[in-house]
mmCIF file of C-alpha atoms in Angstrom:
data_model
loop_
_atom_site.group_PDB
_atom_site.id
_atom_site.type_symbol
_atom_site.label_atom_id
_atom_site.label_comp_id
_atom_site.label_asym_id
_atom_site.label_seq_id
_atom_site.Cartn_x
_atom_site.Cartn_y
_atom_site.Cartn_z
ATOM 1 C CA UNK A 1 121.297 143.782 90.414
ATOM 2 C CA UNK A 2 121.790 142.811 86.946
ATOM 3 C CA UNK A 3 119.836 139.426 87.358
ATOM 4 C CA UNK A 4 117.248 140.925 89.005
ATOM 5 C CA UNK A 5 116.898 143.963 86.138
ATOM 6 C CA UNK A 6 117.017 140.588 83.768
ATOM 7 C CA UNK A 7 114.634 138.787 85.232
ATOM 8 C CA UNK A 8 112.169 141.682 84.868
ATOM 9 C CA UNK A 9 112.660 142.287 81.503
ATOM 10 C CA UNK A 10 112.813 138.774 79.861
ATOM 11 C CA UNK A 11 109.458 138.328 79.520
ATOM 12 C CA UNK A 12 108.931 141.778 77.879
ATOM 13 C CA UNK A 13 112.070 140.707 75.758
ATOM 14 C CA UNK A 14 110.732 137.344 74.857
ATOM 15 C CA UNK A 15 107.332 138.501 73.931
ATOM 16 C CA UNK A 16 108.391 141.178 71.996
ATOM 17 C CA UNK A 17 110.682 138.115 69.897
ATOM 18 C CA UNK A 18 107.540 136.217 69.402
ATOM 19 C CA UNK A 19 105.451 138.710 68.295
ATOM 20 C CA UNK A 20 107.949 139.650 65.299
ATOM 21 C CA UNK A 21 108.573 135.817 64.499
ATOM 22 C CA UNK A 22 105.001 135.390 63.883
ATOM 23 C CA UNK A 23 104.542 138.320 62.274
ATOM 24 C CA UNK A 24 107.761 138.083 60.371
ATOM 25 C CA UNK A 25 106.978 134.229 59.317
ATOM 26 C CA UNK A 26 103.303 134.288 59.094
ATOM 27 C CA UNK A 27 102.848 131.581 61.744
ATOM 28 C CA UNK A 28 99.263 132.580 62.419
ATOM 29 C CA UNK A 29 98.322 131.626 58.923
ATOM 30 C CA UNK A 30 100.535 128.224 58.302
ATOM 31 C CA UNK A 31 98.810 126.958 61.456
ATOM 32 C CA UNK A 32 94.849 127.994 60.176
ATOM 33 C CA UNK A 33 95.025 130.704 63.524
ATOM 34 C CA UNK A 34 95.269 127.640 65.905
ATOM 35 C CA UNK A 35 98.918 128.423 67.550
ATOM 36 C CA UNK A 36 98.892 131.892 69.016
ATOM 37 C CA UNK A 37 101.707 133.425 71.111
ATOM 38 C CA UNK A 38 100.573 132.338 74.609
ATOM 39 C CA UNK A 39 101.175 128.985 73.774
ATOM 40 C CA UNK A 40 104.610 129.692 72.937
ATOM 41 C CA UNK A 41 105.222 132.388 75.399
ATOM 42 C CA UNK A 42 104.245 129.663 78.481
ATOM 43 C CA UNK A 43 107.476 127.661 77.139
ATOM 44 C CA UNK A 44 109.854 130.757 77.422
ATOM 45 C CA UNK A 45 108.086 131.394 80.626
ATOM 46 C CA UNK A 46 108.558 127.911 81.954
ATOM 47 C CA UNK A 47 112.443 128.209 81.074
ATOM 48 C CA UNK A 48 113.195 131.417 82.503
ATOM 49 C CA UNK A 49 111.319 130.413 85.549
ATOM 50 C CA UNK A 50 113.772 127.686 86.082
ATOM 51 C CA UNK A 51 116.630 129.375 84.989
ATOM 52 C CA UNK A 52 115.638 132.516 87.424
ATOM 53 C CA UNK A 53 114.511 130.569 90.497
ATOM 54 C CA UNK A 54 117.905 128.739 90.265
ATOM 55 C CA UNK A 55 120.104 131.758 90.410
ATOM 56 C CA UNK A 56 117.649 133.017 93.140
ATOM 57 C CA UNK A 57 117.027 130.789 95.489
ATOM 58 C CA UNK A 58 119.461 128.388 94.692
ATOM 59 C CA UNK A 59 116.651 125.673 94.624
ATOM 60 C CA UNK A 60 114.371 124.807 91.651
ATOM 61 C CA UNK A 61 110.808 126.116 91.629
ATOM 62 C CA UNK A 62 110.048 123.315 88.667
ATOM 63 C CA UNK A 63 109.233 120.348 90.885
ATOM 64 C CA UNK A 64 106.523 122.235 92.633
ATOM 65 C CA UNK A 65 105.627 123.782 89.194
ATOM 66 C CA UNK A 66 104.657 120.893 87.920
ATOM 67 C CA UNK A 67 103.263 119.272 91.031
ATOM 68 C CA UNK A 68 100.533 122.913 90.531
ATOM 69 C CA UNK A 69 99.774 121.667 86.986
ATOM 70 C CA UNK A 70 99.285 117.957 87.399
ATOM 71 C CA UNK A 71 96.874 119.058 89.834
ATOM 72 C CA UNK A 72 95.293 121.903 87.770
ATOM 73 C CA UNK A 73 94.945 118.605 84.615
ATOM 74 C CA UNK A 74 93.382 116.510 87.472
ATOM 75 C CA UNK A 75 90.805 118.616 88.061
ATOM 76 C CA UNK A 76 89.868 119.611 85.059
ATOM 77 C CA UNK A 77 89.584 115.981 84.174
ATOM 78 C CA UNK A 78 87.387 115.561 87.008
ATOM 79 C CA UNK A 79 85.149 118.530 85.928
ATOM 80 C CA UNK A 80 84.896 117.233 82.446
ATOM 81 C CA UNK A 81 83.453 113.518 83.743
ATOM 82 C CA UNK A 82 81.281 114.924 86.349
ATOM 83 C CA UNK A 83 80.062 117.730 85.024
ATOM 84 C CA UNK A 84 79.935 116.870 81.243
ATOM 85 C CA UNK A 85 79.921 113.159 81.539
ATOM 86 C CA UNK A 86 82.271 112.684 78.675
ATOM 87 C CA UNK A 87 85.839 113.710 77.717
ATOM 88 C CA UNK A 88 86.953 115.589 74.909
ATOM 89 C CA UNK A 89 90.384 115.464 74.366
ATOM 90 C CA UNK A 90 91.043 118.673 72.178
ATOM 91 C CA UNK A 91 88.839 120.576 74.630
ATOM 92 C CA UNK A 92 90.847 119.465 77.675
ATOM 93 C CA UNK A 93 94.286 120.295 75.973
ATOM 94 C CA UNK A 94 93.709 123.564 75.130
ATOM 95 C CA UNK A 95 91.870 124.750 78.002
ATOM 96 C CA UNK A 96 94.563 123.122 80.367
ATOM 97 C CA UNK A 97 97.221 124.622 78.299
ATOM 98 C CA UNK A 98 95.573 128.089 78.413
ATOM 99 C CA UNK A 99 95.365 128.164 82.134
ATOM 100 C CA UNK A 100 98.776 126.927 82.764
ATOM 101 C CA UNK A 101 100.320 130.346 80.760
ATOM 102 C CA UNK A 102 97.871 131.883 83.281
ATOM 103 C CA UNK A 103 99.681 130.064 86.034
ATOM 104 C CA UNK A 104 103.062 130.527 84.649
ATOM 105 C CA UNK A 105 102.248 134.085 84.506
ATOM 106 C CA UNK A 106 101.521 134.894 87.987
ATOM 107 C CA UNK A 107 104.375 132.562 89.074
ATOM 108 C CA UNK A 108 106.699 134.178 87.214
ATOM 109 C CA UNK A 109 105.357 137.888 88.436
ATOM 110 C CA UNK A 110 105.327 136.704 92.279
ATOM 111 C CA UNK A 111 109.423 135.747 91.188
ATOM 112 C CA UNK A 112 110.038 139.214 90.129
ATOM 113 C CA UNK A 113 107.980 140.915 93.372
ATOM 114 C CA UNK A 114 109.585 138.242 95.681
ATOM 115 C CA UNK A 115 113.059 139.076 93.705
ATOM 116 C CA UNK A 116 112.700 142.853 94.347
ATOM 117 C CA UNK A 117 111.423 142.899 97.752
ATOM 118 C CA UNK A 118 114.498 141.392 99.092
#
């Protein structure tokens, strides 16, 4: 019961961290408002996800993971030729980057509905 009450709360926990180390070192403006928490947060969230779906399951969600985002970078490489007919780099990066904390968001959530449904 304790993992599962843990597993719950360590995002909360590990949001609320990150929030009061960039507030407390001023990370927003060393970086010119460039790195914000999400891309911190989908680290944490990648690492807990791991850590969680091990002690769960007692098999590794990361290989699939990471099978979901090579796919998700494929495609939006795809868009960006057809569609645009030209690559930007930067562009690609951080919109790829954004929408795998989306991903590693509902991930993690369907882990803690999965974890308390059974």
């Amino acid at each position: 019961m304790f993992i599962k009450v843990l597993i719950a709360l360590y995002p909360l926990l590990v949001f609320i961290a990150l929030v009061f180390i960039f507030k407390f070192f001023r990370l927003r403006h060393l970086t010119n408002r460039k790195l914000k928490i999400p891309d911190v947060f989908t680290l944490f969230l990648i690492f807990g996800m791991q850590i969680f779906s091990k002690n769960i399951t007692s098999i590794s969600i990361l290989p699939y993971y990471l099978l979901i985002i090579s796919d998700l970078a494929l495609v939006l490489l795809l868009l960006d030729l057809f569609y645009y007919k030209r690559f930007s780099y930067r562009r690609f990066l951080k919109l790829w980057w954004r929408l795998t904390f989306f991903i590693t968001l509902i991930i993690y959530l369907l882990l803690i509905v999965i974890t308390f449904t059974h």
